[in-house]
CSV table of C-alpha atoms in Angstrom, one decimal:
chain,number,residue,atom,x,y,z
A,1,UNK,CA,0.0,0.0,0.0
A,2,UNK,CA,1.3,3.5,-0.8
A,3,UNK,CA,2.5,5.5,2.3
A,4,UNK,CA,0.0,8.5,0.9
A,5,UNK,CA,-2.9,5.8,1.0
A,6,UNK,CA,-1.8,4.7,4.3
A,7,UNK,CA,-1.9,8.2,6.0
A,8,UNK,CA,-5.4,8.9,4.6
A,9,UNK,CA,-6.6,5.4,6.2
A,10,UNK,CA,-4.7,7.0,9.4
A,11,UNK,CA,-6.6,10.5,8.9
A,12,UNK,CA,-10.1,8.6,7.9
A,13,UNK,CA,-9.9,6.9,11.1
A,14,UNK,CA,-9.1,9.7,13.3
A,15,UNK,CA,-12.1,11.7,12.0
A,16,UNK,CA,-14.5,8.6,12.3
A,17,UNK,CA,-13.4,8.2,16.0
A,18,UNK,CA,-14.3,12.1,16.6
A,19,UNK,CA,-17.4,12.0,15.0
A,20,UNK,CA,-20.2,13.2,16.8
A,21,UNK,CA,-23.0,11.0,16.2
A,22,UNK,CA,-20.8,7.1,15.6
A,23,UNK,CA,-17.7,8.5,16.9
A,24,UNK,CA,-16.0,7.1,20.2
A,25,UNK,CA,-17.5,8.3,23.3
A,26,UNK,CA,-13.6,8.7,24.8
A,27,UNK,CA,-12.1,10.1,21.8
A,28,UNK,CA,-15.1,12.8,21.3
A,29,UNK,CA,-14.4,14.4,25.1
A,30,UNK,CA,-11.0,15.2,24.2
A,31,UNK,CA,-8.8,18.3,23.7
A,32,UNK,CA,-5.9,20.0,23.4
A,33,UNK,CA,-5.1,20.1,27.4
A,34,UNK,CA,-6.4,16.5,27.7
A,35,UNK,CA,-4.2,14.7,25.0
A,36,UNK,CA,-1.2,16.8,25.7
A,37,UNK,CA,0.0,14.2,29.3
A,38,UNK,CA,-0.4,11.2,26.4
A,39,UNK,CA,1.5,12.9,24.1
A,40,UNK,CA,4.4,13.5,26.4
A,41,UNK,CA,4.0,9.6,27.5
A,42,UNK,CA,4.1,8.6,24.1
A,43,UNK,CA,7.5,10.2,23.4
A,44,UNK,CA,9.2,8.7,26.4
A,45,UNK,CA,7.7,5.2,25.5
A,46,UNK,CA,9.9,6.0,22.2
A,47,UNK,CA,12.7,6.7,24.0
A,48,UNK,CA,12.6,3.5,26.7
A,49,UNK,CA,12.0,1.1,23.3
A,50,UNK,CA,15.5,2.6,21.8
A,51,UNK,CA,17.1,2.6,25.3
A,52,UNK,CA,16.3,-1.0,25.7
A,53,UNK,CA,17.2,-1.6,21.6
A,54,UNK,CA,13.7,-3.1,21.2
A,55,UNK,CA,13.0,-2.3,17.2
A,56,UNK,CA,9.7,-3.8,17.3
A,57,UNK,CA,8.6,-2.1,20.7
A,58,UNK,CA,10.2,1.3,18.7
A,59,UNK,CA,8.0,0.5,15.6
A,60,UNK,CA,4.7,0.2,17.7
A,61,UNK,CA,5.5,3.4,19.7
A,62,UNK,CA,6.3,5.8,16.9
A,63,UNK,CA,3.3,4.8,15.4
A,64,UNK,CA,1.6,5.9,18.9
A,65,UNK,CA,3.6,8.9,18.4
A,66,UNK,CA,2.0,9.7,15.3
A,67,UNK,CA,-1.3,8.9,16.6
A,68,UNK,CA,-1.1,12.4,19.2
A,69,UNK,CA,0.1,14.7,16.2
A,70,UNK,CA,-2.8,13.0,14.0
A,71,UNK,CA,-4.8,13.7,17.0
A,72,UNK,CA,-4.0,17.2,17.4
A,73,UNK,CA,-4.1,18.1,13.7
A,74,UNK,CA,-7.7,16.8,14.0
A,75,UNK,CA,-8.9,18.9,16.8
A,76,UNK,CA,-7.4,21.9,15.2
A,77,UNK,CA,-9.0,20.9,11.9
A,78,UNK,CA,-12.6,20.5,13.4
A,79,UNK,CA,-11.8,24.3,15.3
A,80,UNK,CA,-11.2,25.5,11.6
A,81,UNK,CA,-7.7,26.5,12.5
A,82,UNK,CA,-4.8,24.1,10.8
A,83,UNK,CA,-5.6,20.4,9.5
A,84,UNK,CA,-2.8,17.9,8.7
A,85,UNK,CA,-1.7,18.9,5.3
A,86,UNK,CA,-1.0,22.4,7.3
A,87,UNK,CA,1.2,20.5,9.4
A,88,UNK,CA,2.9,18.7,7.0
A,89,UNK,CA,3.4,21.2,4.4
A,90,UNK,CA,4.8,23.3,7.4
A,91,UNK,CA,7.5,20.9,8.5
A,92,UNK,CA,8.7,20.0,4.9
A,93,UNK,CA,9.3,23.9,4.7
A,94,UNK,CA,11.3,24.3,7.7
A,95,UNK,CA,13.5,21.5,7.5
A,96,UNK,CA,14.0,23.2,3.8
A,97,UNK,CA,15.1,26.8,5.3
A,98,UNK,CA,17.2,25.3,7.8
A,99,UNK,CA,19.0,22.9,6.1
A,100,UNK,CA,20.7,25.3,2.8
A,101,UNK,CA,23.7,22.9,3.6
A,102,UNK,CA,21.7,20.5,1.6
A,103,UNK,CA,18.9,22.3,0.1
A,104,UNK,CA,20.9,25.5,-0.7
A,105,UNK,CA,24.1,27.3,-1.4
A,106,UNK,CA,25.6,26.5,1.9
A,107,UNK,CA,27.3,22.7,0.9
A,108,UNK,CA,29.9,21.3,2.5
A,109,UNK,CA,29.1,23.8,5.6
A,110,UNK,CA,31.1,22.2,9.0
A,111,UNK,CA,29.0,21.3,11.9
A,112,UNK,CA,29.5,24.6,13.9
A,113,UNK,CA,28.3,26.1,10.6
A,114,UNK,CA,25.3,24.4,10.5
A,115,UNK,CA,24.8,24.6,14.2
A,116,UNK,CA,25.2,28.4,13.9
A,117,UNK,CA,23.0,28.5,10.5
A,118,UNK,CA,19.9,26.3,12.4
A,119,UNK,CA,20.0,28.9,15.3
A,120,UNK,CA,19.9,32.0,13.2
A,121,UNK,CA,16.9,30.7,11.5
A,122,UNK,CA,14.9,29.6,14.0
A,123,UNK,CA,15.9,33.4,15.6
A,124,UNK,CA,14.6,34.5,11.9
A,125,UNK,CA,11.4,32.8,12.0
A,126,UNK,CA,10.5,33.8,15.9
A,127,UNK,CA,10.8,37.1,15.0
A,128,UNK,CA,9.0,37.1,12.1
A,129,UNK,CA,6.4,35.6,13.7
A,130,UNK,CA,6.2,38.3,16.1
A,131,UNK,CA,7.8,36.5,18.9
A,132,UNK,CA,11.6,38.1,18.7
A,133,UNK,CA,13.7,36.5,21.3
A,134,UNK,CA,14.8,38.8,24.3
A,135,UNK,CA,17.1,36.6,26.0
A,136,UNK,CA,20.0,34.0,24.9
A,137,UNK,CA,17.5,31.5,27.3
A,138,UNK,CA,14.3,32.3,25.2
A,139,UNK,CA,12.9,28.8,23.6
A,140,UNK,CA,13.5,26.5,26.5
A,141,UNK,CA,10.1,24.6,27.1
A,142,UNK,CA,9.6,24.7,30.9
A,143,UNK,CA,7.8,21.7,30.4
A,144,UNK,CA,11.2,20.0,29.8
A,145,UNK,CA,12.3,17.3,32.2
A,146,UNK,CA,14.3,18.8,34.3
A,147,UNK,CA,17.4,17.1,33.3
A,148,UNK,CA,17.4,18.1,29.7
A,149,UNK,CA,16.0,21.7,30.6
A,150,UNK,CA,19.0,22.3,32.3
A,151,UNK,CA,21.3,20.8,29.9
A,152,UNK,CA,19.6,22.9,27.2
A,153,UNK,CA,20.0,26.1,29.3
A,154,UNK,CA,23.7,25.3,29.4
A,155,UNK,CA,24.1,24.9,25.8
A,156,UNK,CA,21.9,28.2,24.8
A,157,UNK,CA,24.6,30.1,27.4
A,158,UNK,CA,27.8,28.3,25.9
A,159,UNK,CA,26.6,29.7,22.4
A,160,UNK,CA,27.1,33.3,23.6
A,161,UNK,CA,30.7,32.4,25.2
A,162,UNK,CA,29.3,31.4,28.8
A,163,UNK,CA,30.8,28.4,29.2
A,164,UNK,CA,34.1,26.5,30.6
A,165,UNK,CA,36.5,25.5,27.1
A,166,UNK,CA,37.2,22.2,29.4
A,167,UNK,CA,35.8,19.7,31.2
A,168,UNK,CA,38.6,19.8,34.0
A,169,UNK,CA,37.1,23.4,35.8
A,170,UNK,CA,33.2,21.8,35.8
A,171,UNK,CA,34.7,18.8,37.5
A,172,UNK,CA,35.9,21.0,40.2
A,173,UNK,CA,32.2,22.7,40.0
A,174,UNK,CA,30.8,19.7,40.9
A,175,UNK,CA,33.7,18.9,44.2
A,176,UNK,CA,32.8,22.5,45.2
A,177,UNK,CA,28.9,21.9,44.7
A,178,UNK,CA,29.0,18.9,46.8
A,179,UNK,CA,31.0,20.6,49.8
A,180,UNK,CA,28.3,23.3,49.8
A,181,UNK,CA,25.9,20.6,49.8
A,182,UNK,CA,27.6,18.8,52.9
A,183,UNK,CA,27.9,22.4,54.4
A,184,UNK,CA,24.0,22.7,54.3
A,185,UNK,CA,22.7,19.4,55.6
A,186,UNK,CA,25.2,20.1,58.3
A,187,UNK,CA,23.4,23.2,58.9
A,188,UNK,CA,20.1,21.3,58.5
A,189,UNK,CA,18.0,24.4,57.1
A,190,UNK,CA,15.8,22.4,54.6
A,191,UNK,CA,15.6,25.1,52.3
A,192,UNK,CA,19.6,25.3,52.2
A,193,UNK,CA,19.8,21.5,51.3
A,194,UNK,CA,17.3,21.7,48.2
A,195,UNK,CA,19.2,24.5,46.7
A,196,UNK,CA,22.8,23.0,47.0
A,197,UNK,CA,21.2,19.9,46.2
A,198,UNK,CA,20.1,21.3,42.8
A,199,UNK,CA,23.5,22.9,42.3
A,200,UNK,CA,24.7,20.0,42.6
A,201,UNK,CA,22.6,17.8,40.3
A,202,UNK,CA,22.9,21.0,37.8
A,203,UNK,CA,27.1,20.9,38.2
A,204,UNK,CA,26.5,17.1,37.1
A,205,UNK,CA,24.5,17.6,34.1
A,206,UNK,CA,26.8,20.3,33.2
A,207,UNK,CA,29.8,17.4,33.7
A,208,UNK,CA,27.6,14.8,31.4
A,209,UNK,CA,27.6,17.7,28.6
A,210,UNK,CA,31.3,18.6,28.3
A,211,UNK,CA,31.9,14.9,28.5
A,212,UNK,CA,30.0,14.6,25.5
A,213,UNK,CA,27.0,12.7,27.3
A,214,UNK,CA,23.3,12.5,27.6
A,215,UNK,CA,22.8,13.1,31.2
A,216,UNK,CA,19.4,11.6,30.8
A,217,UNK,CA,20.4,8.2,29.0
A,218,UNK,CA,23.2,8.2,31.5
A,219,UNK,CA,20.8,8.6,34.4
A,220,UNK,CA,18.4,5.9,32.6
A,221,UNK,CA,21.2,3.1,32.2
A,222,UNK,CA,21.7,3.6,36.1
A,223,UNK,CA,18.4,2.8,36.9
A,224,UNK,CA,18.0,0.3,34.5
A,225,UNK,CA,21.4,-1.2,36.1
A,226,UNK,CA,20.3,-0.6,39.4
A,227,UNK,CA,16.7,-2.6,38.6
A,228,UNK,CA,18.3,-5.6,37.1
A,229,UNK,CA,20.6,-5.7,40.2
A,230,UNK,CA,18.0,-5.2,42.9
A,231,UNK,CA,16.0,-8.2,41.1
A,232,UNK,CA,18.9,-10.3,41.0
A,233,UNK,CA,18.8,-9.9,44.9
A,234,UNK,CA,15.4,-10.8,45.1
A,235,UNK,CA,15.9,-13.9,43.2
A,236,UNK,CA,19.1,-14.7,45.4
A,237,UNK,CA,17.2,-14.0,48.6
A,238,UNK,CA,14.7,-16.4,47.2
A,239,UNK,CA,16.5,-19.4,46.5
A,240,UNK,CA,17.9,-19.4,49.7
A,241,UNK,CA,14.3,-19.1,51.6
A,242,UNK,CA,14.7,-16.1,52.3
A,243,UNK,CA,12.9,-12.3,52.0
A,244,UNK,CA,14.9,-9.1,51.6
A,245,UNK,CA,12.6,-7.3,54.4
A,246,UNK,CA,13.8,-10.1,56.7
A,247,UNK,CA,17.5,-9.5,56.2
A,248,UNK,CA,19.8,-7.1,58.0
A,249,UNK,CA,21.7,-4.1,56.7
A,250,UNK,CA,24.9,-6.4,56.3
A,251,UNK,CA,23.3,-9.5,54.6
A,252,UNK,CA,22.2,-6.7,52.3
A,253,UNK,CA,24.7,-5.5,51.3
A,254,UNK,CA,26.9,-8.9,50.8
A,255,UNK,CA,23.7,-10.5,48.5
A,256,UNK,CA,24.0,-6.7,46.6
A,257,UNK,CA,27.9,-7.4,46.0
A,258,UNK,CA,26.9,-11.4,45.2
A,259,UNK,CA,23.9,-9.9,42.6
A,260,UNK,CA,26.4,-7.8,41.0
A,261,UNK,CA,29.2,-10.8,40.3
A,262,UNK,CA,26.3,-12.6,39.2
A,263,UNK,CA,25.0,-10.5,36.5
A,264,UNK,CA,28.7,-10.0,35.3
């Protein structure tokens, strides 16, 4: 089946589950506000299925994905205010302006190039729009986890020069961080500890970047590690009889070094 036959059997569906008389009772109370939390869900599903290198999981989520944008296009179709096409055509526009690299007069551009090129369009098209930047911070979604808000909040500064040229001196940031955090739950004014806390956790994040990391993924393989390790302790525990509640702080931590060889 042709991919343009395909996405008009998507949109057909997506206006016969809004319609108002055979439509689904669900899908017809929605809006804007109450998709938006499954939209979000849908594009950290996408992001667990390539963490965990599950292609098929990754092809079933996309096409969730792709579900909330048909969704929205919908709602704002029925509101007379963009349909699909809108949304398409729109896209295939942009990537066309900020891509002249490939598109344009601007081959063999290096990647700061096209880095810089990206950002001065997108700084084009805001103000065009009527929605001229003020600040060097402008275009950070506060809606961001809070891990990737604050690397993005790092990089917009180190474009304008605000920034350490190694990774030795935020190392350091993070040492001085953490004694200011040990300073503070020494003083034990709550208030102190969440600030120094989130100094600290910010210092990190700033670490992950100039190491050329995803502070996120990183933070994601540790739990991941951390989950298969803590079930391997629950399955140790339970070939010897036992239950984790029922053992003491040491046998803990001798069947967390014993899950650890294990899984090696």
């Amino acid at each position: 089946m042709a991919q343009q036959h395909i996405i008009e059997d998507m949109l057909a569906v997506m206006a016969r589950l809004r319609d108002p008389e055979h439509g689904c009772p669900w899908d017809l109370q929605q809006n804007f506000s109450t998709i938006a939390p499954y939209t979000v869900e849908e594009a950290f599903e996408v992001a667990e299925a390539i963490a965990a290198g599950d292609m098929h999981g990754l092809r079933d989520e996309l096409g969730d994905l792709l579900l909330q944008v048909i969704f929205h296009a919908r709602l704002a179709e029925e509101q007379g205010l963009f349909d699909f096409s809108d949304v398409t055509r729109g896209l295939i526009d942009k990537m066309i302006r900020r891509h002249p690299h490939v598109f344009g007069d601007q081959q063999g551009a290096s990647i700061a190039q096209i880095k810089d090129t990206w950002e001065a369009t997108k700084a084009a098209e805001h103000a065009q729009a009527g929605k001229a930047r003020k600040s060097a911070l402008d275009g950070v979604p506060e809606g961001l986890p809070a891990l990737q808000r604050a690397a993005k909040l790092q990089k917009k500064a180190a474009r304008v020069g605000f920034d350490w040229r190694d990774v030795q001196p935020v190392l350091a940031q993070v040492r001085a961080e953490l004694d200011e955090l040990e300073a503070a739950m020494q003083s034990g004014v709550a208030e102190e500890i969440t600030d120094e806390l989130g100094d600290v956790l910010f210092s990190v994040v700033n670490l992950s970047r100039h190491l050329k990391n995803d502070a996120d993924m990183s933070l994601r393989g540790a739990s991941h590690k951390f989950e298969r390790r803590f079930r391997m302790m629950e399955q140790m525990a339970a070939e010897q009889g036992q239950s984790l509640d029922d053992m003491n702080v040491a046998a803990l931590e001798a069947l967390w070094v014993a899950a650890k060889a294990r899984l090696k």
